[in-house]
Coordinates of C-alpha atoms and ligand atoms in Angstrom, one line a residue:
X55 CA 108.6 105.2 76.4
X56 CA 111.3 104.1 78.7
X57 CA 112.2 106.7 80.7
X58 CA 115.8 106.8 82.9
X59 CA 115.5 106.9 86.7
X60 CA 118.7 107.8 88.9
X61 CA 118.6 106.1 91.8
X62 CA 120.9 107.1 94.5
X63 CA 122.1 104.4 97.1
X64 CA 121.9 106.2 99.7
X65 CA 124.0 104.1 101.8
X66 CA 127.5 104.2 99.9
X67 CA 126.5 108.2 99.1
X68 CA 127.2 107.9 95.5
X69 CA 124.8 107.5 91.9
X70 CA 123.9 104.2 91.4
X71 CA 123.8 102.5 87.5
X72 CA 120.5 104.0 86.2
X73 CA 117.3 102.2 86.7
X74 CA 115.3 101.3 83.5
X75 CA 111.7 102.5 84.5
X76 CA 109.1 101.2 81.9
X77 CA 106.9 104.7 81.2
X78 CA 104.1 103.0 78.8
X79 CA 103.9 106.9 77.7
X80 CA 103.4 108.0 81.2
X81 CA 104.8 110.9 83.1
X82 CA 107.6 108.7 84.9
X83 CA 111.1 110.3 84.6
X84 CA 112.4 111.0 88.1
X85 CA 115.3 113.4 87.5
X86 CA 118.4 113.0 89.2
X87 CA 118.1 116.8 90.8
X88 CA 114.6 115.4 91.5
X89 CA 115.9 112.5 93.8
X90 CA 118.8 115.0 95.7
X91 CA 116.6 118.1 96.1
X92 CA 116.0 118.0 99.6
X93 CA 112.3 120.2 99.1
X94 CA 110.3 119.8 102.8
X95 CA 107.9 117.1 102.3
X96 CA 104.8 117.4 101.9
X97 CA 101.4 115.9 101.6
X98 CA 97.6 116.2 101.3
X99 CA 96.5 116.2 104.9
X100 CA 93.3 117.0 106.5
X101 CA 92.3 117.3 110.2
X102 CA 88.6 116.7 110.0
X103 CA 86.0 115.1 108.1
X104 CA 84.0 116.4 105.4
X105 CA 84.1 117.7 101.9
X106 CA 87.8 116.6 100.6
X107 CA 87.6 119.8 98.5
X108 CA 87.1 121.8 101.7
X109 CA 88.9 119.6 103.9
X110 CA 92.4 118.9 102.4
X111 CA 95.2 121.0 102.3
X112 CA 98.9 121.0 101.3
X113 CA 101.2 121.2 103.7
X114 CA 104.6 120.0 105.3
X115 CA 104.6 116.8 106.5
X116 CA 107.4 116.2 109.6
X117 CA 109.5 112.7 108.3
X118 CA 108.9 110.4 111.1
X119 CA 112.6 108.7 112.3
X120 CA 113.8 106.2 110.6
X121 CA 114.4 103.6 113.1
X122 CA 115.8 99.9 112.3
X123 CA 112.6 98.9 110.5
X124 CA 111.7 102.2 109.1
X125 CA 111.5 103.1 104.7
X126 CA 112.4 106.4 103.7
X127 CA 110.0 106.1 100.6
X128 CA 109.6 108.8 97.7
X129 CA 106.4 108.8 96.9
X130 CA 106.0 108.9 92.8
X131 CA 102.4 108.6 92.3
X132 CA 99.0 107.8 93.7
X133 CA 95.3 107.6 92.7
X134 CA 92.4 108.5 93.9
X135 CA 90.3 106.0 94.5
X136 CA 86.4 106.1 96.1
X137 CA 87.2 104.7 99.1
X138 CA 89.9 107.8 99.7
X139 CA 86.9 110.5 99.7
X140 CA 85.0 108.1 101.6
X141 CA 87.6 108.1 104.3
X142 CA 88.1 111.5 104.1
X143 CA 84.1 111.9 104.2
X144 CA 84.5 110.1 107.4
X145 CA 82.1 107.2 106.0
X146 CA 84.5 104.4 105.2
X147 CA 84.6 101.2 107.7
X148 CA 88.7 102.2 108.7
X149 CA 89.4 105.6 109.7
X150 CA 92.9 106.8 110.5
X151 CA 93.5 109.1 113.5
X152 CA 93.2 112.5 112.9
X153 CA 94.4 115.0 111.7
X154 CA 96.2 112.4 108.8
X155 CA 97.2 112.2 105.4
X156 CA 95.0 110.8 102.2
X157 CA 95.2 108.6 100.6
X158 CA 95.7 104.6 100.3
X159 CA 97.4 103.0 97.4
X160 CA 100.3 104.2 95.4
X161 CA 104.0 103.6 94.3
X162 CA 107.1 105.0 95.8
X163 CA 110.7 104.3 95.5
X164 CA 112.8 103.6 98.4
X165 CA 115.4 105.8 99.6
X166 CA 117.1 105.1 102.7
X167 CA 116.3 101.9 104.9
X168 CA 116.7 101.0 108.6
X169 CA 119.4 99.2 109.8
X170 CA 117.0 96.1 110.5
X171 CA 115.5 95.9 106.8
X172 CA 116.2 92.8 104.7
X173 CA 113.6 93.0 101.9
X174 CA 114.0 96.0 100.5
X175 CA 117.2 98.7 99.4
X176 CA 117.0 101.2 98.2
X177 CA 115.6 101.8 94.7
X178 CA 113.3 99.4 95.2
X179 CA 109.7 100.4 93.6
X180 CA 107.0 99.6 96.5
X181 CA 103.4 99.6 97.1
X182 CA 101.4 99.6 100.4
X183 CA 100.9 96.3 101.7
X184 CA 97.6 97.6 103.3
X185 CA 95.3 100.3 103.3
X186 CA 95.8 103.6 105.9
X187 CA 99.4 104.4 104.7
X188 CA 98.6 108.2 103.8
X189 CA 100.1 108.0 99.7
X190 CA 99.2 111.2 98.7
X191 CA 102.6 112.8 100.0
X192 CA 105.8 113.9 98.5
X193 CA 107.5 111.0 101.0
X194 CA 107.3 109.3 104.3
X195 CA 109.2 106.7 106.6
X196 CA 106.8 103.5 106.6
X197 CA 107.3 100.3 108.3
X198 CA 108.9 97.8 106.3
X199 CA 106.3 95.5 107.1
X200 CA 103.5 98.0 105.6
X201 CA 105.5 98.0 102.2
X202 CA 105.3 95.6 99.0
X203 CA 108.1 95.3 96.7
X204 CA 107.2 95.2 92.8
X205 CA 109.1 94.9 89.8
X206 CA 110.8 97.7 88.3
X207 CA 109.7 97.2 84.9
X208 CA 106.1 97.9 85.4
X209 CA 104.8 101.2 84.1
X210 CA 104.0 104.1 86.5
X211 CA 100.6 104.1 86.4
X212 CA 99.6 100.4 86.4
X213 CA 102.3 100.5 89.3
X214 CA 100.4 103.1 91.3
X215 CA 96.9 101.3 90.8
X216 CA 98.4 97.8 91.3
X217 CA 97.2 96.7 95.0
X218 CA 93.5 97.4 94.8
X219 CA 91.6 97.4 91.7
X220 CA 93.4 94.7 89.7
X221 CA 93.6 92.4 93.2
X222 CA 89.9 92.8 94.1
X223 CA 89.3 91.4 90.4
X224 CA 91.7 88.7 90.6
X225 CA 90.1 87.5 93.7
X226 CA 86.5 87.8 93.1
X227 CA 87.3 85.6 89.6
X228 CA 89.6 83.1 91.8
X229 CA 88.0 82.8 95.3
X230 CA 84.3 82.5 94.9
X231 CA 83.1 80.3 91.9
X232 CA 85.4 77.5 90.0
X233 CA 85.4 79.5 86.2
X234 CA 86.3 77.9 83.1
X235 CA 86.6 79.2 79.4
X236 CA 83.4 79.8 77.8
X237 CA 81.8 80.3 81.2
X238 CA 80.4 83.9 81.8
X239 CA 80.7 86.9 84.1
X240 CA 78.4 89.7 84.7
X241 CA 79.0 93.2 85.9
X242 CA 77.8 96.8 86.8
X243 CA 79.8 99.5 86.9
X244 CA 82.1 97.6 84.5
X245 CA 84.0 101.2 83.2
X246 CA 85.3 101.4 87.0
X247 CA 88.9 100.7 87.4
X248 CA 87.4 97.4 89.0
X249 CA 85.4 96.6 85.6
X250 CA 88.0 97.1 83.7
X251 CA 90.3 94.8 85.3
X252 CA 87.6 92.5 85.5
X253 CA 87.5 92.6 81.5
X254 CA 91.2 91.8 81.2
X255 CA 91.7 89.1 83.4
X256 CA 88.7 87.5 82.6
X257 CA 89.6 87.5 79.0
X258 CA 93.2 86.0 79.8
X259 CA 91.4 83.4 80.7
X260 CA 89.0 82.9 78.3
X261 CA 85.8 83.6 80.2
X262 CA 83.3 85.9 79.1
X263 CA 82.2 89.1 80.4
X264 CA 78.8 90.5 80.3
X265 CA 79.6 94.2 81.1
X266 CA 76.5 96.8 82.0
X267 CA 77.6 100.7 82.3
X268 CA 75.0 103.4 83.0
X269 CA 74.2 105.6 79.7
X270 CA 75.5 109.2 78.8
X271 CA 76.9 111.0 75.8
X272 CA 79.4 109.0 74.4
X273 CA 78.3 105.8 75.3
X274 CA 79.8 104.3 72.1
X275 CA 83.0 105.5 73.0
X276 CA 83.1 104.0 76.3
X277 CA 82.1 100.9 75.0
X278 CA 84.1 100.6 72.4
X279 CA 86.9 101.1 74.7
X280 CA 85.8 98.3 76.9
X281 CA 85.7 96.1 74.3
X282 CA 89.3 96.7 73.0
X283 CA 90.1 95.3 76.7
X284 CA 88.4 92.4 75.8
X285 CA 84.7 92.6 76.9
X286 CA 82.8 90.3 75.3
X287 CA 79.6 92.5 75.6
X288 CA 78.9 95.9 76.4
X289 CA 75.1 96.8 77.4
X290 CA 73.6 99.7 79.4
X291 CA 71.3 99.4 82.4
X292 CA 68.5 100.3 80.5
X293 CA 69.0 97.2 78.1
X294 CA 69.7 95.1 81.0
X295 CA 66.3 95.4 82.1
X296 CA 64.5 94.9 78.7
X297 CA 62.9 91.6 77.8
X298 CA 64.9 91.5 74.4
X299 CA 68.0 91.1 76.8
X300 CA 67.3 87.2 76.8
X301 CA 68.6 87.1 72.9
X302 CA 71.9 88.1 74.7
X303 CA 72.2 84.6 76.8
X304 CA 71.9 82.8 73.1
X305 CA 75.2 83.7 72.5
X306 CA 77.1 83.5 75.7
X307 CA 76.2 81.4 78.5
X308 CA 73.9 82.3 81.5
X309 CA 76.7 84.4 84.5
X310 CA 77.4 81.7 87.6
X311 CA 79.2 84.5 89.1
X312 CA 78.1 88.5 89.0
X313 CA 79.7 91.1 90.2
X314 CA 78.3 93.8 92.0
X315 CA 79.8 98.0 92.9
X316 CA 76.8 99.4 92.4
X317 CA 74.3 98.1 94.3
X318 CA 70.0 99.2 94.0
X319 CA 68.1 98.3 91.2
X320 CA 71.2 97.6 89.2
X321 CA 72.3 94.6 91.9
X322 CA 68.5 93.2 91.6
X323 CA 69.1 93.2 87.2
X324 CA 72.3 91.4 88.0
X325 CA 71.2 88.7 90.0
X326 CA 67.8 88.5 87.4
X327 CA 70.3 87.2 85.1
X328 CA 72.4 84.7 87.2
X329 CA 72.1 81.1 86.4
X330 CA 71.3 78.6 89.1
X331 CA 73.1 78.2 92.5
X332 CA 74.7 81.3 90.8
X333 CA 77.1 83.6 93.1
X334 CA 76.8 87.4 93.2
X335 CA 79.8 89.5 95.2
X336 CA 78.9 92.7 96.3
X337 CA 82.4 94.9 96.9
X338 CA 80.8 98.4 96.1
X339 CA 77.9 100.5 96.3
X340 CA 77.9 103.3 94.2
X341 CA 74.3 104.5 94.1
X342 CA 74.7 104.3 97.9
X343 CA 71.2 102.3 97.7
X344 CA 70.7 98.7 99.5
X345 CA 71.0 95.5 97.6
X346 CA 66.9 94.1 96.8
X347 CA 66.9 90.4 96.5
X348 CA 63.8 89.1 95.0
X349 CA 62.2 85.8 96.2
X350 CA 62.3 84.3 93.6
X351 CA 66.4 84.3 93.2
X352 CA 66.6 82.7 96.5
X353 CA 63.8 79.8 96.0
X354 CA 63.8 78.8 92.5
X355 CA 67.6 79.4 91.7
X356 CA 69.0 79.5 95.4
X357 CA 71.8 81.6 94.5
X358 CA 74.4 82.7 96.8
X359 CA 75.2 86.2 97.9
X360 CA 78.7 87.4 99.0
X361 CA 80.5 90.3 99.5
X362 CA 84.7 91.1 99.4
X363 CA 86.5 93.9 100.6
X364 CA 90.4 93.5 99.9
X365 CA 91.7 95.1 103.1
X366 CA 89.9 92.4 104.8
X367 CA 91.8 90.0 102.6
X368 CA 94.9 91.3 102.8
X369 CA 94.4 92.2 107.0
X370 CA 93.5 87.8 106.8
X371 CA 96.4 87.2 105.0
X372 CA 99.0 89.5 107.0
X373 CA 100.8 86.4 108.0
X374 CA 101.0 84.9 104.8
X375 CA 102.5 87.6 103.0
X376 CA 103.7 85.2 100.1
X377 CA 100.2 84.8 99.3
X378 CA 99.8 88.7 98.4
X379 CA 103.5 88.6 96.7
X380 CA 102.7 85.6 94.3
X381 CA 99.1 87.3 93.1
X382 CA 101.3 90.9 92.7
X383 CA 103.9 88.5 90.9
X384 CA 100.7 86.9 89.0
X385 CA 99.2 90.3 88.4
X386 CA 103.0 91.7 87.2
X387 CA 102.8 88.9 84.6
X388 CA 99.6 89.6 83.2
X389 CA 100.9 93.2 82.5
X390 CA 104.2 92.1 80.8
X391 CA 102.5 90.2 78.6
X392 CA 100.2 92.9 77.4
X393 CA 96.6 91.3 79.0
X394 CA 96.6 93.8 81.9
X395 CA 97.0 97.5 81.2
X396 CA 96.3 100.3 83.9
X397 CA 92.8 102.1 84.2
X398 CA 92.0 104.9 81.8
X399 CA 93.8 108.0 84.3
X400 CA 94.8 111.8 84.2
X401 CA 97.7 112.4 85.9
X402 CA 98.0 115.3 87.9
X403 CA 100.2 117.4 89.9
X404 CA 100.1 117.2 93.2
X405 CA 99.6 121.0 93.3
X406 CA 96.7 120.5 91.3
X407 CA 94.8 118.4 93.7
X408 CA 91.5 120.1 93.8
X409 CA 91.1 119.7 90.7
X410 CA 91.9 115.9 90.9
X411 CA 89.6 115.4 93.9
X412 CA 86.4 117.6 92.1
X413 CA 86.9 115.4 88.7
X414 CA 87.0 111.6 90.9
X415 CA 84.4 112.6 92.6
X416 CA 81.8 113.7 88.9
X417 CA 79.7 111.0 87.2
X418 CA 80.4 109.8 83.9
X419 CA 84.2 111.1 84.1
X420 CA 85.4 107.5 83.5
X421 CA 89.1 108.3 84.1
X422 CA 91.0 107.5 87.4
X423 CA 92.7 110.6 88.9
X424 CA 96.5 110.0 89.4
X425 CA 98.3 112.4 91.4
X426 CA 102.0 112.8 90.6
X427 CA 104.3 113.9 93.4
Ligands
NAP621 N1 85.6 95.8 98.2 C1 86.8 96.1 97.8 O1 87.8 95.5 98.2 C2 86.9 97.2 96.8 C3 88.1 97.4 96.1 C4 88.2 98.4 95.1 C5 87.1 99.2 94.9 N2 86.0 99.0 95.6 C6 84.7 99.7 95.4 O2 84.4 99.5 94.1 C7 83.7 100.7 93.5 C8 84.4 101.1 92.3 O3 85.8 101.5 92.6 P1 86.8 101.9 91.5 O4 88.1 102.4 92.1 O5 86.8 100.8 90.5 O6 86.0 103.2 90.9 P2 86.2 104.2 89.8 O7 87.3 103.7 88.8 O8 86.4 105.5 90.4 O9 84.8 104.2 89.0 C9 83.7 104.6 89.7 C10 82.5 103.8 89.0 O10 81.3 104.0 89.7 C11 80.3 104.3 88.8 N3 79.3 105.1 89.5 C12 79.5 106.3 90.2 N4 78.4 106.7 90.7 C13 77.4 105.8 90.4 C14 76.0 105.7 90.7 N5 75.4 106.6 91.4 N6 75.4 104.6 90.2 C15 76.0 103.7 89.4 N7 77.3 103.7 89.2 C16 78.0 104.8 89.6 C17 81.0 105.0 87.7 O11 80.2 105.0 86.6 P3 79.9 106.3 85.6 O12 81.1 106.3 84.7 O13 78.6 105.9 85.0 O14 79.9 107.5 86.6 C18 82.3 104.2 87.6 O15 82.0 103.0 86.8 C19 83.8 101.7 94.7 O16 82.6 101.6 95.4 C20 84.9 101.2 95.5 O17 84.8 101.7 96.8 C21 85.8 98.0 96.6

């Protein structure tokens, strides 16, 4: 669906030509009385930690001053991703200063810009350069340095998951072992938003993925899902730990890298399969148990363990922001041509946002929560 967005430039006080705003059969139309309604903003903000249920509230959100380097963003849409609850928990390794806004990644469209601003006008489509921004609000004034630019043909919702999920894959596939086609991957938690765009790139580039989920109901469904995103195998944990698993590495190689969001027994089965001098990157931990590391792994295969965490990457990077813009630009390519398509989501209203938080935070849900402001 292409939907049309009117986009007012705000500068010369008149309607710009209409944007084309690739919908992929998303909500994604931002009405023209949508952009001049001048509603109070407002935002998901919460002045403690704790339950983000209990904790969160809607309210107005004062508009910081624009400044010469400020953005005047309209926030379109954001997710809700673990690490949100976990900083609203209070248990993540950044914490804003309280009281704040949720909420880290998402896609806005610029408004207004400060007199000082050279990258971006406005109608520009943007996504947070970093974590701590505070997405889930109606709209805010950001630095221009905190902001990304991105294409404006990119559909809404791979738009407002773009600068986590599909970058953490990208980098654990590019930075950690050398992969060619026909080599193999393996995964836990491979239905995350991480798996799947694990699955996708890794089959753009013709290496194999070895994809483990946890069992439930409609297991086949699930899988079957993965597999039209180009998983080579599906298998649950239970299967990962039986013997007759071995007939698995006679059709695809043994994994010389595995990646790892779960973490407990599930790491342990991971690295039971790696081949020798094998890499295994930890970026989550789902069953909030510690990674085991037999003997045996480090002896007789001497395999290597890692971890990532993209904020650290991007925080490393800060001063090299044309290294972030060309994966985005890599990662925008990917999606044009079909091999990279956004998380299974809901989108919900921002009014609705109990509801949102309550379903990201159930098991087996297997659908990313998308709030839309
Ligand atoms: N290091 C980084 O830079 C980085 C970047 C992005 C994400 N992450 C981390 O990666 C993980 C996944 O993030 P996401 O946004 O991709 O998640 P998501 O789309 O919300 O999916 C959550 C995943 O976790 C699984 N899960 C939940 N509880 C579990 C448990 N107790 N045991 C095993 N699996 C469980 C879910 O499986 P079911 O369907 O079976 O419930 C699902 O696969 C999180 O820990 C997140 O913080 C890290």
């Amino acid at each position: 669906m292409v939907a049309m967005v009117f986009v007012r430039a705000a500068r010369r006080g008149s309607w710009a030509r209409p944007v084309r705003f690739l919908c992929g059969g998303d909500v994604g139309v931002l009405s023209a009385a949508g952009m001049t309604t001048r509603a109070r903003p407002r935002g998901l903000a919460y002045e403690q930690h704790g339950d983000p249920v209990q904790v969160l509230r809607l309210k107005e959100i004062d508009l910081a001053e624009l400044g010469d380097s400020g953005v005047h963003v309209k926030m379109i849409a954001a997710p809700i991703n673990p690490s949100d609850i976990n900083m609203v928990q209070g248990t993540y390794a950044i914490l804003p200063d309280l009281p704040a806004v949720g909420g880290n990644e998402g896609v806005g469209q610029v408004l207004k810009t400060g007199s000082h601003v050279t990258s971006l006008k406005p109608g520009d489509l943007v996504i947070p350069a970093d974590a701590g921004l505070g997405t889930w609000r109606t709209e805010a004034v950001f630095d221009e340095e905190t902001l990304l630019k991105i294409p404006l043909d990119i559909p809404l919702t791979c738009a407002a998951t773009l600068g986590v999920n599909p970058c953490t894959a990208y980098r654990m596939l590019c930075d950690f072992e050398i992969l060619k086609p026909g080599d193999s991957v393996i995964q836990n938690a491979a239905n995350s938003g991480v798996g799947q765009a694990v699955i996708q790139l890794a089959a753009a580039k013709g290496i194999k993925t070895i994809n483990v989920i946890r069992d439930r109901p409609n297991l086949q469904e699930v899988a079957e899902r993965l597999k039209s995103l180009g998983a080579d195998h599906v298998i649950t944990e239970e299967v990962l730990r039986k013997p007759e698993v071995k007939d698995l590495f006679k059709k695809v190689p043994k994994p010389i890298l595995a990646l790892n969001g779960v973490g407990g027994k599930s790491a342990t089965e991971l690295l039971r399969h790696l081949q020798h001098k094998g890499t295994m990157v930890t970026y989550g931990g789902m069953s909030k148990q510690p990674v085991t590391v037999p003997v045996s792994a480090l002896i007789f295969k001497d395999v290597k363990l890692r971890g990532f965490w993209m904020s650290q990457w991007k925080r490393d990077h800060s001063q090299d922001k044309e290294k972030l813009e060309s994966m985005i630009t890599d990662l925008c390519g990917f999606i044009r041509k079909g091999q990279l398509a956004a998380p299974v989501c809901q989108q919900v209203p921002l009014a609705d946002y109990q509801v949102a938080l309550e379903a990201s935070m159930k098991p087996y849900v297997s659908a990313k929560q998308i709030l839309l402001m």
